Amino acid sequence: DQKSYGSSPTDTCFKQPTLTPWAGMLDFADPNNPYMTSAIVRIFYCSGDSHSGNSEQPWGPGGSKVQLRGYENTNAVIEWASKQFPHLSELVLAG
């Protein structure tokens, strides 16, 4: 089910990930991409909080509360990445 819980057709939040073409910093075929040889961990979110929010919004069916936990999710990913890449020298967060 790809149902949107946004308030308008442009506020789309999918329950299932969708495939998108790699572009920009995710285009590993582009020789000008400075992240071409980097490991990428993609954190999906649709709250518009740039991975830093911690709130509830009335975006669910019938105005029910939807929990937005970008801050907690990002901290969990940073902790995970630190264990996976113990000699990590740079961490770039983009969104």
Short mmCIF file of N, CA and C in Angstrom, two decimals:
data_model
loop_
_atom_site.label_atom_id
_atom_site.label_comp_id
_atom_site.label_asym_id
_atom_site.label_seq_id
_atom_site.Cartn_x
_atom_site.Cartn_y
_atom_site.Cartn_z
N ASP A 1 0.85 -1.19 0.00
CA ASP A 1 0.00 0.00 0.00
C ASP A 1 0.88 1.24 0.00
N GLN A 2 0.75 2.08 -1.00
CA GLN A 2 1.57 3.28 -1.15
C GLN A 2 0.82 4.52 -0.68
N LYS A 3 -0.10 4.38 0.26
CA LYS A 3 -0.96 5.48 0.69
C LYS A 3 -0.17 6.62 1.31
N SER A 4 -0.55 7.83 0.92
CA SER A 4 0.07 9.04 1.47
C SER A 4 -0.71 9.50 2.68
N TYR A 5 0.00 9.91 3.72
CA TYR A 5 -0.65 10.47 4.90
C TYR A 5 -0.40 11.96 5.00
N GLY A 6 0.08 12.59 3.93
CA GLY A 6 0.30 14.03 3.92
C GLY A 6 -1.01 14.79 3.80
N SER A 7 -0.92 16.09 3.97
CA SER A 7 -2.14 16.90 3.92
C SER A 7 -2.48 17.35 2.50
N SER A 8 -1.61 17.14 1.55
CA SER A 8 -1.88 17.50 0.16
C SER A 8 -1.18 16.49 -0.75
N PRO A 9 -1.48 16.50 -2.05
CA PRO A 9 -0.83 15.55 -2.96
C PRO A 9 0.69 15.70 -3.01
N THR A 10 1.23 16.86 -2.64
CA THR A 10 2.68 17.03 -2.68
C THR A 10 3.35 16.59 -1.38
N ASP A 11 2.59 16.37 -0.32
CA ASP A 11 3.13 15.90 0.96
C ASP A 11 3.02 14.38 0.99
N THR A 12 3.91 13.71 0.27
CA THR A 12 3.80 12.27 0.12
C THR A 12 4.75 11.55 1.06
N CYS A 13 4.22 10.62 1.80
CA CYS A 13 5.00 9.77 2.69
C CYS A 13 4.59 8.34 2.41
N PHE A 14 5.50 7.54 1.89
CA PHE A 14 5.17 6.18 1.51
C PHE A 14 5.45 5.20 2.64
N LYS A 15 4.58 4.22 2.80
CA LYS A 15 4.80 3.17 3.78
C LYS A 15 5.82 2.16 3.27
N GLN A 16 5.98 2.08 1.97
CA GLN A 16 6.95 1.17 1.36
C GLN A 16 7.97 2.00 0.57
N PRO A 17 9.25 1.66 0.65
CA PRO A 17 10.24 2.40 -0.13
C PRO A 17 9.99 2.27 -1.62
N THR A 18 10.30 3.31 -2.36
CA THR A 18 10.17 3.27 -3.81
C THR A 18 11.56 3.42 -4.42
N LEU A 19 11.77 2.79 -5.56
CA LEU A 19 13.05 2.88 -6.24
C LEU A 19 13.15 4.19 -7.01
N THR A 20 14.25 4.87 -6.84
CA THR A 20 14.50 6.11 -7.57
C THR A 20 15.86 5.99 -8.23
N PRO A 21 16.06 6.66 -9.37
CA PRO A 21 17.37 6.58 -10.02
C PRO A 21 18.43 7.29 -9.17
N TRP A 22 19.63 6.73 -9.17
CA TRP A 22 20.73 7.36 -8.44
C TRP A 22 21.15 8.63 -9.16
N ALA A 23 21.32 9.70 -8.41
CA ALA A 23 21.72 10.98 -9.00
C ALA A 23 22.52 11.76 -7.96
N GLY A 24 23.22 12.79 -8.42
CA GLY A 24 23.97 13.65 -7.51
C GLY A 24 25.02 12.88 -6.74
N MET A 25 25.03 13.04 -5.43
CA MET A 25 26.04 12.37 -4.61
C MET A 25 25.87 10.85 -4.58
N LEU A 26 24.74 10.35 -5.07
CA LEU A 26 24.50 8.91 -5.11
C LEU A 26 24.79 8.30 -6.48
N ASP A 27 25.26 9.12 -7.41
CA ASP A 27 25.60 8.64 -8.75
C ASP A 27 27.05 8.18 -8.76
N PHE A 28 27.27 6.89 -8.51
CA PHE A 28 28.63 6.37 -8.40
C PHE A 28 29.31 6.19 -9.75
N ALA A 29 28.60 6.41 -10.84
CA ALA A 29 29.19 6.35 -12.17
C ALA A 29 29.77 7.70 -12.58
N ASP A 30 29.46 8.75 -11.85
CA ASP A 30 29.94 10.10 -12.18
C ASP A 30 31.35 10.29 -11.62
N PRO A 31 32.36 10.43 -12.50
CA PRO A 31 33.74 10.58 -12.02
C PRO A 31 33.98 11.88 -11.23
N ASN A 32 33.07 12.84 -11.32
CA ASN A 32 33.20 14.09 -10.57
C ASN A 32 32.54 14.02 -9.19
N ASN A 33 31.96 12.90 -8.86
CA ASN A 33 31.28 12.74 -7.58
C ASN A 33 32.32 12.52 -6.48
N PRO A 34 32.44 13.45 -5.53
CA PRO A 34 33.44 13.27 -4.47
C PRO A 34 33.13 12.11 -3.53
N TYR A 35 31.92 11.57 -3.58
CA TYR A 35 31.53 10.45 -2.73
C TYR A 35 31.52 9.13 -3.48
N MET A 36 32.15 9.12 -4.65
CA MET A 36 32.12 7.96 -5.54
C MET A 36 32.59 6.67 -4.87
N THR A 37 33.55 6.76 -3.97
CA THR A 37 34.07 5.56 -3.32
C THR A 37 33.63 5.44 -1.86
N SER A 38 32.64 6.21 -1.48
CA SER A 38 32.15 6.21 -0.10
C SER A 38 31.10 5.13 0.14
N ALA A 39 30.98 4.73 1.38
CA ALA A 39 29.87 3.86 1.78
C ALA A 39 28.69 4.77 2.09
N ILE A 40 27.51 4.38 1.64
CA ILE A 40 26.32 5.20 1.82
C ILE A 40 25.32 4.44 2.69
N VAL A 41 24.81 5.08 3.72
CA VAL A 41 23.72 4.55 4.52
C VAL A 41 22.57 5.51 4.32
N ARG A 42 21.51 5.05 3.73
CA ARG A 42 20.38 5.92 3.42
C ARG A 42 19.29 5.75 4.48
N ILE A 43 18.94 6.83 5.13
CA ILE A 43 17.90 6.82 6.14
C ILE A 43 16.66 7.44 5.52
N PHE A 44 15.62 6.66 5.36
CA PHE A 44 14.39 7.18 4.79
C PHE A 44 13.61 7.95 5.84
N TYR A 45 13.06 9.06 5.43
CA TYR A 45 12.19 9.83 6.31
C TYR A 45 11.28 10.68 5.46
N CYS A 46 10.18 11.15 6.02
CA CYS A 46 9.26 11.98 5.27
C CYS A 46 8.68 13.08 6.14
N SER A 47 9.37 13.41 7.20
CA SER A 47 8.84 14.40 8.15
C SER A 47 9.31 15.81 7.86
N GLY A 48 10.32 15.96 6.99
CA GLY A 48 10.84 17.29 6.69
C GLY A 48 11.68 17.87 7.81
N ASP A 49 12.10 17.04 8.76
CA ASP A 49 12.86 17.54 9.91
C ASP A 49 14.36 17.39 9.74
N SER A 50 14.80 17.01 8.54
CA SER A 50 16.23 16.81 8.25
C SER A 50 16.88 15.87 9.26
N HIS A 51 16.19 14.82 9.61
CA HIS A 51 16.69 13.78 10.51
C HIS A 51 16.93 14.28 11.93
N SER A 52 16.29 15.35 12.34
CA SER A 52 16.59 15.90 13.67
C SER A 52 15.35 16.10 14.54
N GLY A 53 14.18 15.71 14.07
CA GLY A 53 12.95 15.96 14.81
C GLY A 53 12.65 14.91 15.87
N ASN A 54 11.77 15.26 16.74
CA ASN A 54 11.29 14.35 17.77
C ASN A 54 9.92 14.87 18.19
N SER A 55 8.90 14.51 17.43
CA SER A 55 7.58 15.09 17.69
C SER A 55 6.48 14.14 17.22
N GLU A 56 5.25 14.57 17.45
CA GLU A 56 4.07 13.88 16.94
C GLU A 56 3.26 14.88 16.14
N GLN A 57 2.71 14.43 15.02
CA GLN A 57 1.92 15.29 14.16
C GLN A 57 0.60 14.60 13.83
N PRO A 58 -0.47 15.36 13.61
CA PRO A 58 -1.79 14.76 13.32
C PRO A 58 -1.94 14.42 11.84
N TRP A 59 -1.04 13.61 11.30
CA TRP A 59 -1.06 13.30 9.87
C TRP A 59 -1.64 11.93 9.58
N GLY A 60 -1.99 11.18 10.58
CA GLY A 60 -2.52 9.83 10.37
C GLY A 60 -3.99 9.86 9.98
N PRO A 61 -4.54 8.70 9.69
CA PRO A 61 -5.95 8.62 9.34
C PRO A 61 -6.83 9.25 10.42
N GLY A 62 -7.75 10.09 10.00
CA GLY A 62 -8.65 10.74 10.93
C GLY A 62 -7.96 11.71 11.88
N GLY A 63 -6.79 12.18 11.49
CA GLY A 63 -6.06 13.11 12.34
C GLY A 63 -5.31 12.45 13.48
N SER A 64 -5.16 11.12 13.42
CA SER A 64 -4.43 10.43 14.48
C SER A 64 -2.96 10.83 14.44
N LYS A 65 -2.31 10.71 15.57
CA LYS A 65 -0.92 11.15 15.72
C LYS A 65 0.04 10.20 15.03
N VAL A 66 1.01 10.78 14.33
CA VAL A 66 2.11 10.04 13.71
C VAL A 66 3.38 10.46 14.44
N GLN A 67 4.13 9.48 14.93
CA GLN A 67 5.36 9.79 15.65
C GLN A 67 6.50 10.02 14.67
N LEU A 68 7.20 11.12 14.83
CA LEU A 68 8.36 11.46 14.01
C LEU A 68 9.58 11.38 14.92
N ARG A 69 10.47 10.46 14.62
CA ARG A 69 11.61 10.23 15.49
C ARG A 69 12.93 10.30 14.72
N GLY A 70 13.06 11.32 13.87
CA GLY A 70 14.27 11.49 13.08
C GLY A 70 15.53 11.58 13.91
N TYR A 71 15.47 12.29 15.03
CA TYR A 71 16.63 12.45 15.90
C TYR A 71 17.08 11.11 16.46
N GLU A 72 16.13 10.34 16.98
CA GLU A 72 16.45 9.03 17.55
C GLU A 72 16.95 8.07 16.47
N ASN A 73 16.31 8.09 15.30
CA ASN A 73 16.74 7.22 14.20
C ASN A 73 18.15 7.56 13.74
N THR A 74 18.45 8.85 13.63
CA THR A 74 19.77 9.27 13.19
C THR A 74 20.84 8.87 14.20
N ASN A 75 20.56 9.05 15.47
CA ASN A 75 21.52 8.63 16.49
C ASN A 75 21.78 7.14 16.43
N ALA A 76 20.74 6.35 16.18
CA ALA A 76 20.90 4.90 16.06
C ALA A 76 21.77 4.55 14.85
N VAL A 77 21.58 5.26 13.74
CA VAL A 77 22.38 5.00 12.54
C VAL A 77 23.85 5.41 12.76
N ILE A 78 24.08 6.53 13.43
CA ILE A 78 25.46 6.96 13.73
C ILE A 78 26.15 5.92 14.61
N GLU A 79 25.44 5.42 15.60
CA GLU A 79 26.01 4.38 16.47
C GLU A 79 26.33 3.12 15.66
N TRP A 80 25.39 2.71 14.79
CA TRP A 80 25.60 1.54 13.95
C TRP A 80 26.79 1.74 13.01
N ALA A 81 26.86 2.91 12.36
CA ALA A 81 27.94 3.19 11.41
C ALA A 81 29.30 3.20 12.12
N SER A 82 29.34 3.71 13.34
CA SER A 82 30.58 3.73 14.10
C SER A 82 31.10 2.31 14.36
N LYS A 83 30.19 1.37 14.56
CA LYS A 83 30.58 -0.03 14.78
C LYS A 83 30.99 -0.70 13.47
N GLN A 84 30.29 -0.36 12.38
CA GLN A 84 30.59 -0.97 11.08
C GLN A 84 31.88 -0.43 10.48
N PHE A 85 32.17 0.84 10.74
CA PHE A 85 33.34 1.52 10.19
C PHE A 85 34.15 2.11 11.36
N PRO A 86 34.89 1.29 12.09
CA PRO A 86 35.56 1.76 13.30
C PRO A 86 36.62 2.83 13.06
N HIS A 87 37.11 2.95 11.84
CA HIS A 87 38.12 3.97 11.52
C HIS A 87 37.52 5.10 10.70
N LEU A 88 36.27 5.37 10.92
CA LEU A 88 35.54 6.41 10.20
C LEU A 88 36.21 7.75 10.43
N SER A 89 36.57 8.43 9.34
CA SER A 89 37.20 9.75 9.47
C SER A 89 36.26 10.88 9.12
N GLU A 90 35.20 10.58 8.35
CA GLU A 90 34.21 11.59 7.98
C GLU A 90 32.83 10.95 8.00
N LEU A 91 31.85 11.78 8.35
CA LEU A 91 30.46 11.36 8.29
C LEU A 91 29.68 12.53 7.70
N VAL A 92 29.00 12.30 6.59
CA VAL A 92 28.23 13.34 5.92
C VAL A 92 26.76 12.98 6.07
N LEU A 93 25.98 13.92 6.55
CA LEU A 93 24.54 13.75 6.66
C LEU A 93 23.89 14.68 5.66
N ALA A 94 23.13 14.12 4.74
CA ALA A 94 22.47 14.93 3.71
C ALA A 94 21.01 14.53 3.64
N GLY A 95 20.18 15.46 3.31
CA GLY A 95 18.77 15.12 3.20
C GLY A 95 17.96 16.27 2.69
#
